[in-house]
C-alpha atoms as a PDB file:
ATOM      1  CA  MET A   1     -78.494  41.623  82.826  1.00  0.00           C
ATOM      2  CA  THR A   2     -79.993  39.051  80.493  1.00  0.00           C
ATOM      3  CA  VAL A   3     -82.532  40.012  77.840  1.00  0.00           C
ATOM      4  CA  PHE A   4     -85.310  38.629  80.017  1.00  0.00           C
ATOM      5  CA  GLU A   5     -84.100  40.629  83.037  1.00  0.00           C
ATOM      6  CA  LYS A   6     -84.036  43.820  80.960  1.00  0.00           C
ATOM      7  CA  LEU A   7     -87.551  43.110  79.714  1.00  0.00           C
ATOM      8  CA  SER A   8     -88.823  42.411  83.217  1.00  0.00           C
ATOM      9  CA  LYS A   9     -87.343  45.680  84.464  1.00  0.00           C
ATOM     10  CA  ALA A  10     -89.174  47.583  81.693  1.00  0.00           C
ATOM     11  CA  GLN A  11     -92.531  45.896  82.331  1.00  0.00           C
ATOM     12  CA  ASP A  12     -95.707  47.988  82.136  1.00  0.00           C
ATOM     13  CA  LEU A  13     -98.726  45.943  83.221  1.00  0.00           C
ATOM     14  CA  THR A  14    -101.229  48.431  81.820  1.00  0.00           C
ATOM     15  CA  TYR A  15     -99.533  48.211  78.450  1.00  0.00           C
ATOM     16  CA  ARG A  16     -99.585  44.406  78.694  1.00  0.00           C
ATOM     17  CA  ASP A  17    -103.379  44.510  79.023  1.00  0.00           C
ATOM     18  CA  PHE A  18    -103.585  46.757  75.962  1.00  0.00           C
ATOM     19  CA  GLN A  19    -101.164  44.660  73.939  1.00  0.00           C
ATOM     20  CA  SER A  20    -102.947  41.391  74.698  1.00  0.00           C
ATOM     21  CA  LYS A  21    -106.060  42.736  72.937  1.00  0.00           C
ATOM     22  CA  LEU A  22    -104.049  43.359  69.752  1.00  0.00           C
ATOM     23  CA  VAL A  23    -102.697  39.808  69.610  1.00  0.00           C
ATOM     24  CA  PRO A  24    -105.615  37.654  70.809  1.00  0.00           C
ATOM     25  CA  ASN A  25    -104.153  34.489  69.285  1.00  0.00           C
ATOM     26  CA  ILE A  26    -101.359  34.236  71.875  1.00  0.00           C
ATOM     27  CA  PRO A  27    -101.848  33.736  75.646  1.00  0.00           C
ATOM     28  CA  LYS A  28    -101.792  36.871  77.764  1.00  0.00           C
ATOM     29  CA  GLU A  29     -99.375  35.060  80.092  1.00  0.00           C
ATOM     30  CA  SER A  30     -96.773  35.091  77.313  1.00  0.00           C
ATOM     31  CA  ILE A  31     -96.813  38.913  77.168  1.00  0.00           C
ATOM     32  CA  ILE A  32     -94.591  40.808  79.601  1.00  0.00           C
ATOM     33  CA  GLY A  33     -95.783  44.299  78.674  1.00  0.00           C
ATOM     34  CA  VAL A  34     -92.903  46.331  77.195  1.00  0.00           C
ATOM     35  CA  ARG A  35     -93.310  49.209  74.779  1.00  0.00           C
ATOM     36  CA  THR A  36     -91.694  49.014  71.334  1.00  0.00           C
ATOM     37  CA  PRO A  37     -89.135  51.838  71.789  1.00  0.00           C
ATOM     38  CA  GLU A  38     -87.832  50.070  74.891  1.00  0.00           C
ATOM     39  CA  LEU A  39     -87.682  46.774  72.998  1.00  0.00           C
ATOM     40  CA  ARG A  40     -85.595  48.375  70.266  1.00  0.00           C
ATOM     41  CA  LYS A  41     -83.353  49.930  72.888  1.00  0.00           C
ATOM     42  CA  ILE A  42     -82.783  46.570  74.573  1.00  0.00           C
ATOM     43  CA  ALA A  43     -82.014  44.930  71.224  1.00  0.00           C
ATOM     44  CA  LYS A  44     -79.495  47.650  70.382  1.00  0.00           C
ATOM     45  CA  GLU A  45     -77.843  47.464  73.797  1.00  0.00           C
ATOM     46  CA  CYS A  46     -77.449  43.691  73.627  1.00  0.00           C
ATOM     47  CA  PHE A  47     -76.649  43.273  69.943  1.00  0.00           C
ATOM     48  CA  GLY A  48     -73.255  41.757  69.174  1.00  0.00           C
ATOM     49  CA  SER A  49     -72.564  40.510  72.678  1.00  0.00           C
ATOM     50  CA  ASP A  50     -71.916  36.891  73.588  1.00  0.00           C
ATOM     51  CA  GLU A  51     -75.115  36.925  75.602  1.00  0.00           C
ATOM     52  CA  ALA A  52     -77.056  38.162  72.557  1.00  0.00           C
ATOM     53  CA  ASN A  53     -75.631  35.435  70.338  1.00  0.00           C
ATOM     54  CA  ALA A  54     -76.609  32.811  72.903  1.00  0.00           C
ATOM     55  CA  PHE A  55     -80.080  34.378  73.046  1.00  0.00           C
ATOM     56  CA  LEU A  56     -80.434  34.125  69.258  1.00  0.00           C
ATOM     57  CA  ASP A  57     -79.462  30.464  69.409  1.00  0.00           C
ATOM     58  CA  ASN A  58     -81.945  29.691  72.171  1.00  0.00           C
ATOM     59  CA  LEU A  59     -85.219  28.971  70.381  1.00  0.00           C
ATOM     60  CA  PRO A  60     -88.099  28.895  71.014  1.00  0.00           C
ATOM     61  CA  HIS A  61     -88.522  31.803  73.394  1.00  0.00           C
ATOM     62  CA  GLN A  62     -91.184  31.884  76.059  1.00  0.00           C
ATOM     63  CA  TYR A  63     -92.317  35.498  75.745  1.00  0.00           C
ATOM     64  CA  TYR A  64     -93.755  37.673  72.975  1.00  0.00           C
ATOM     65  CA  GLU A  65     -91.278  40.459  73.703  1.00  0.00           C
ATOM     66  CA  GLU A  66     -88.353  38.054  73.496  1.00  0.00           C
ATOM     67  CA  ASN A  67     -89.436  37.254  69.953  1.00  0.00           C
ATOM     68  CA  LEU A  68     -89.581  40.947  69.089  1.00  0.00           C
ATOM     69  CA  VAL A  69     -86.130  41.628  70.529  1.00  0.00           C
ATOM     70  CA  HIS A  70     -84.856  38.574  68.653  1.00  0.00           C
ATOM     71  CA  PHE A  71     -86.116  39.894  65.306  1.00  0.00           C
ATOM     72  CA  PHE A  72     -84.889  43.427  66.032  1.00  0.00           C
ATOM     73  CA  MET A  73     -81.414  41.991  66.586  1.00  0.00           C
ATOM     74  CA  ILE A  74     -81.560  40.007  63.360  1.00  0.00           C
ATOM     75  CA  ALA A  75     -82.474  43.169  61.469  1.00  0.00           C
ATOM     76  CA  MET A  76     -79.201  44.776  62.579  1.00  0.00           C
ATOM     77  CA  ILE A  77     -76.968  42.043  61.142  1.00  0.00           C
ATOM     78  CA  LYS A  78     -75.046  43.631  58.259  1.00  0.00           C
ATOM     79  CA  ASP A  79     -73.860  40.468  56.538  1.00  0.00           C
ATOM     80  CA  PHE A  80     -76.641  39.216  54.252  1.00  0.00           C
ATOM     81  CA  ASP A  81     -75.827  35.512  54.480  1.00  0.00           C
ATOM     82  CA  GLU A  82     -75.655  35.589  58.269  1.00  0.00           C
ATOM     83  CA  CYS A  83     -78.837  37.632  58.444  1.00  0.00           C
ATOM     84  CA  ILE A  84     -80.781  35.354  56.118  1.00  0.00           C
ATOM     85  CA  SER A  85     -79.619  32.303  58.054  1.00  0.00           C
ATOM     86  CA  ARG A  86     -80.944  33.830  61.271  1.00  0.00           C
ATOM     87  CA  VAL A  87     -84.220  34.815  59.592  1.00  0.00           C
ATOM     88  CA  GLU A  88     -84.745  31.310  58.240  1.00  0.00           C
ATOM     89  CA  ALA A  89     -84.066  29.777  61.649  1.00  0.00           C
ATOM     90  CA  PHE A  90     -86.490  32.155  63.369  1.00  0.00           C
ATOM     91  CA  LEU A  91     -89.481  32.342  61.006  1.00  0.00           C
ATOM     92  CA  PRO A  92     -90.987  28.971  62.051  1.00  0.00           C
ATOM     93  CA  PHE A  93     -91.327  30.363  65.598  1.00  0.00           C
ATOM     94  CA  VAL A  94     -93.120  33.596  64.631  1.00  0.00           C
ATOM     95  CA  ASP A  95     -96.644  33.236  65.983  1.00  0.00           C
ATOM     96  CA  CYS A  96     -98.360  36.619  65.594  1.00  0.00           C
ATOM     97  CA  TRP A  97     -98.571  39.564  63.229  1.00  0.00           C
ATOM     98  CA  PRO A  98     -96.664  42.199  65.291  1.00  0.00           C
ATOM     99  CA  VAL A  99     -93.535  40.038  65.433  1.00  0.00           C
ATOM    100  CA  CYS A 100     -93.903  39.372  61.707  1.00  0.00           C
ATOM    101  CA  ASP A 101     -94.492  42.985  60.697  1.00  0.00           C
ATOM    102  CA  GLN A 102     -92.098  45.194  62.650  1.00  0.00           C
ATOM    103  CA  VAL A 103     -88.790  44.102  61.146  1.00  0.00           C
ATOM    104  CA  SER A 104     -87.104  44.882  57.822  1.00  0.00           C
ATOM    105  CA  PRO A 105     -83.468  43.706  57.867  1.00  0.00           C
ATOM    106  CA  LYS A 106     -81.103  46.402  56.647  1.00  0.00           C
ATOM    107  CA  SER A 107     -78.969  43.968  54.668  1.00  0.00           C
ATOM    108  CA  PHE A 108     -81.907  43.090  52.396  1.00  0.00           C
ATOM    109  CA  LYS A 109     -81.919  46.411  50.546  1.00  0.00           C
ATOM    110  CA  LYS A 110     -78.494  45.925  48.958  1.00  0.00           C
ATOM    111  CA  ASN A 111     -79.025  42.249  48.141  1.00  0.00           C
ATOM    112  CA  HIS A 112     -82.264  42.068  46.177  1.00  0.00           C
ATOM    113  CA  GLU A 113     -80.991  39.515  43.673  1.00  0.00           C
ATOM    114  CA  LYS A 114     -80.019  37.121  46.457  1.00  0.00           C
ATOM    115  CA  LEU A 115     -83.135  37.903  48.483  1.00  0.00           C
ATOM    116  CA  LEU A 116     -85.784  37.217  45.834  1.00  0.00           C
ATOM    117  CA  PRO A 117     -85.528  33.378  45.833  1.00  0.00           C
ATOM    118  CA  TYR A 118     -86.023  33.395  49.615  1.00  0.00           C
ATOM    119  CA  ILE A 119     -89.066  35.644  49.296  1.00  0.00           C
ATOM    120  CA  LYS A 120     -90.633  33.309  46.744  1.00  0.00           C
ATOM    121  CA  ARG A 121     -90.062  30.325  49.000  1.00  0.00           C
ATOM    122  CA  TRP A 122     -91.412  32.131  52.074  1.00  0.00           C
ATOM    123  CA  ILE A 123     -94.583  33.157  50.249  1.00  0.00           C
ATOM    124  CA  SER A 124     -95.266  29.537  49.311  1.00  0.00           C
ATOM    125  CA  SER A 125     -94.739  28.328  52.893  1.00  0.00           C
ATOM    126  CA  PRO A 126     -97.664  26.604  54.656  1.00  0.00           C
ATOM    127  CA  HIS A 127     -96.656  28.475  57.819  1.00  0.00           C
ATOM    128  CA  LEU A 128     -98.927  31.518  58.060  1.00  0.00           C
ATOM    129  CA  TYR A 129     -96.424  34.066  59.346  1.00  0.00           C
ATOM    130  CA  THR A 130     -93.588  32.892  57.105  1.00  0.00           C
ATOM    131  CA  ALA A 131     -95.856  33.506  54.101  1.00  0.00           C
ATOM    132  CA  ARG A 132     -96.957  36.861  55.518  1.00  0.00           C
ATOM    133  CA  PHE A 133     -93.343  37.902  56.080  1.00  0.00           C
ATOM    134  CA  GLY A 134     -92.478  36.928  52.499  1.00  0.00           C
ATOM    135  CA  LEU A 135     -95.305  39.079  51.160  1.00  0.00           C
ATOM    136  CA  ARG A 136     -94.268  41.995  53.311  1.00  0.00           C
ATOM    137  CA  MET A 137     -90.679  41.752  52.081  1.00  0.00           C
ATOM    138  CA  LEU A 138     -91.970  41.644  48.497  1.00  0.00           C
ATOM    139  CA  MET A 139     -93.942  44.795  49.273  1.00  0.00           C
ATOM    140  CA  ASN A 140     -91.115  46.579  51.077  1.00  0.00           C
ATOM    141  CA  GLU A 141     -88.288  45.719  48.718  1.00  0.00           C
ATOM    142  CA  PHE A 142     -89.787  45.225  45.248  1.00  0.00           C
ATOM    143  CA  LEU A 143     -92.382  47.916  44.596  1.00  0.00           C
ATOM    144  CA  ASP A 144     -89.929  50.639  43.664  1.00  0.00           C
ATOM    145  CA  GLU A 145     -86.978  50.587  41.264  1.00  0.00           C
ATOM    146  CA  ASP A 146     -86.700  46.783  41.235  1.00  0.00           C
ATOM    147  CA  PHE A 147     -90.386  46.228  40.526  1.00  0.00           C
ATOM    148  CA  LYS A 148     -91.557  43.729  37.900  1.00  0.00           C
ATOM    149  CA  PRO A 149     -95.239  43.077  37.024  1.00  0.00           C
ATOM    150  CA  GLU A 150     -94.695  39.373  37.660  1.00  0.00           C
ATOM    151  CA  TYR A 151     -94.383  40.125  41.378  1.00  0.00           C
ATOM    152  CA  LEU A 152     -98.043  41.113  41.402  1.00  0.00           C
ATOM    153  CA  GLU A 153     -98.841  37.652  40.033  1.00  0.00           C
ATOM    154  CA  LEU A 154     -96.842  36.147  42.877  1.00  0.00           C
ATOM    155  CA  ALA A 155     -98.859  38.014  45.505  1.00  0.00           C
ATOM    156  CA  ALA A 156    -102.178  37.315  43.784  1.00  0.00           C
ATOM    157  CA  SER A 157    -101.381  33.600  43.665  1.00  0.00           C
ATOM    158  CA  VAL A 158    -101.659  33.328  47.449  1.00  0.00           C
ATOM    159  CA  LYS A 159    -104.824  31.384  48.258  1.00  0.00           C
ATOM    160  CA  SER A 160    -105.712  31.021  51.907  1.00  0.00           C
ATOM    161  CA  ASP A 161    -108.546  31.200  54.399  1.00  0.00           C
ATOM    162  CA  GLU A 162    -106.237  32.803  56.970  1.00  0.00           C
ATOM    163  CA  TYR A 163    -107.314  36.327  57.888  1.00  0.00           C
ATOM    164  CA  TYR A 164    -103.789  37.585  58.599  1.00  0.00           C
ATOM    165  CA  LEU A 165    -102.484  36.319  55.270  1.00  0.00           C
ATOM    166  CA  ASN A 166    -105.368  37.709  53.222  1.00  0.00           C
ATOM    167  CA  MET A 167    -104.945  41.030  54.998  1.00  0.00           C
ATOM    168  CA  MET A 168    -101.300  41.062  53.937  1.00  0.00           C
ATOM    169  CA  VAL A 169    -102.260  40.413  50.312  1.00  0.00           C
ATOM    170  CA  ALA A 170    -104.697  43.329  50.533  1.00  0.00           C
ATOM    171  CA  TRP A 171    -102.019  45.538  52.084  1.00  0.00           C
ATOM    172  CA  TYR A 172     -99.610  44.547  49.323  1.00  0.00           C
ATOM    173  CA  PHE A 173    -102.062  45.507  46.563  1.00  0.00           C
ATOM    174  CA  ALA A 174    -103.078  48.746  48.266  1.00  0.00           C
ATOM    175  CA  THR A 175     -99.398  49.697  48.357  1.00  0.00           C
ATOM    176  CA  ALA A 176     -98.941  48.558  44.756  1.00  0.00           C
ATOM    177  CA  LEU A 177    -101.846  50.807  43.759  1.00  0.00           C
ATOM    178  CA  ALA A 178     -99.950  53.688  45.326  1.00  0.00           C
ATOM    179  CA  LYS A 179     -96.564  52.873  43.799  1.00  0.00           C
ATOM    180  CA  GLN A 180     -97.271  50.900  40.602  1.00  0.00           C
ATOM    181  CA  TYR A 181    -100.829  51.897  39.772  1.00  0.00           C
ATOM    182  CA  ASP A 182    -100.912  51.039  36.061  1.00  0.00           C
ATOM    183  CA  ALA A 183     -99.781  47.464  36.663  1.00  0.00           C
ATOM    184  CA  ALA A 184    -101.780  46.903  39.856  1.00  0.00           C
ATOM    185  CA  ILE A 185    -105.129  48.322  38.741  1.00  0.00           C
ATOM    186  CA  VAL A 186    -105.504  45.475  36.232  1.00  0.00           C
ATOM    187  CA  PHE A 187    -105.804  42.988  39.085  1.00  0.00           C
ATOM    188  CA  ILE A 188    -108.632  45.026  40.569  1.00  0.00           C
ATOM    189  CA  GLU A 189    -110.410  45.629  37.268  1.00  0.00           C
ATOM    190  CA  GLU A 190    -110.269  41.930  36.393  1.00  0.00           C
ATOM    191  CA  ASN A 191    -111.241  40.742  39.900  1.00  0.00           C
ATOM    192  CA  ARG A 192    -108.083  38.671  40.199  1.00  0.00           C
ATOM    193  CA  LEU A 193    -108.221  38.632  44.003  1.00  0.00           C
ATOM    194  CA  LYS A 194    -110.603  36.865  46.370  1.00  0.00           C
ATOM    195  CA  PRO A 195    -113.733  39.011  46.975  1.00  0.00           C
ATOM    196  CA  TRP A 196    -112.837  39.899  50.573  1.00  0.00           C
ATOM    197  CA  THR A 197    -109.221  40.693  49.672  1.00  0.00           C
ATOM    198  CA  HIS A 198    -110.362  42.709  46.646  1.00  0.00           C
ATOM    199  CA  LYS A 199    -112.608  44.914  48.795  1.00  0.00           C
ATOM    200  CA  LYS A 200    -110.026  45.290  51.532  1.00  0.00           C
ATOM    201  CA  ALA A 201    -107.304  46.298  49.046  1.00  0.00           C
ATOM    202  CA  ILE A 202    -109.579  48.994  47.646  1.00  0.00           C
ATOM    203  CA  GLN A 203    -110.484  50.178  51.140  1.00  0.00           C
ATOM    204  CA  LYS A 204    -106.857  50.483  52.175  1.00  0.00           C
ATOM    205  CA  ALA A 205    -105.929  52.223  48.916  1.00  0.00           C
ATOM    206  CA  VAL A 206    -108.779  54.719  49.291  1.00  0.00           C
ATOM    207  CA  GLU A 207    -107.602  55.447  52.846  1.00  0.00           C
ATOM    208  CA  SER A 208    -104.000  56.000  51.701  1.00  0.00           C
ATOM    209  CA  PHE A 209    -102.594  59.515  51.285  1.00  0.00           C
ATOM    210  CA  ARG A 210    -100.280  58.135  48.582  1.00  0.00           C
ATOM    211  CA  VAL A 211    -103.127  57.355  46.164  1.00  0.00           C
ATOM    212  CA  SER A 212    -104.417  60.269  44.081  1.00  0.00           C
ATOM    213  CA  ASP A 213    -107.994  61.518  44.432  1.00  0.00           C
ATOM    214  CA  GLU A 214    -108.626  60.582  40.796  1.00  0.00           C
ATOM    215  CA  HIS A 215    -107.494  57.017  41.377  1.00  0.00           C
ATOM    216  CA  LYS A 216    -109.483  56.779  44.602  1.00  0.00           C
ATOM    217  CA  ALA A 217    -112.659  57.856  42.804  1.00  0.00           C
ATOM    218  CA  TYR A 218    -112.162  55.171  40.171  1.00  0.00           C
ATOM    219  CA  LEU A 219    -111.319  52.489  42.742  1.00  0.00           C
ATOM    220  CA  LYS A 220    -114.597  53.186  44.544  1.00  0.00           C
ATOM    221  CA  THR A 221    -116.471  52.185  41.377  1.00  0.00           C
ATOM    222  CA  LEU A 222    -114.714  48.796  41.430  1.00  0.00           C
ATOM    223  CA  ARG A 223    -115.724  47.718  44.929  1.00  0.00           C
END
């Protein structure tokens, strides 16, 4: 069966109705209605086959779930250069936050030095979901042992009126407050973020189990 045939077989119309409310910016007609575990299963079953390679080459896709399966397949590519090539080809077609947010390619973790220039370029992209993906990769890959304070500057430099991009900046700083508090708190204390993003970052940090009660109490005074 093709990817589309597998998706059609797994269709759940009730779930489609639910999912369409989460991604109001795309037409309901473009949503088949397939739950995420089944999407990952389909991607795993098809990955590496000739049919899968043809599917990856065939852009744009018609359905939301096809985009998710596409990105799940990309995430399984072990070779960094091949993976990054596929990511770059696909990002311009990402049109909603769930497709943007559910994938973290495995090959990225062992190739941070090669990955960073791509992240910087993605973040500066005028395409909303390319920029959001770049910020999420900066958050996922560079807030632990490879962290540098300059990466906070990179995230704070994002200026946009787009809700989904500002939300990602807030998510990034909330996570930074959990993992790199001493460096991140300066951006909150000095009001370096847009007012809405500032408040949302604090809100998300206060809601996080990874932020200490002491830090939460102080953050509440900075709202």
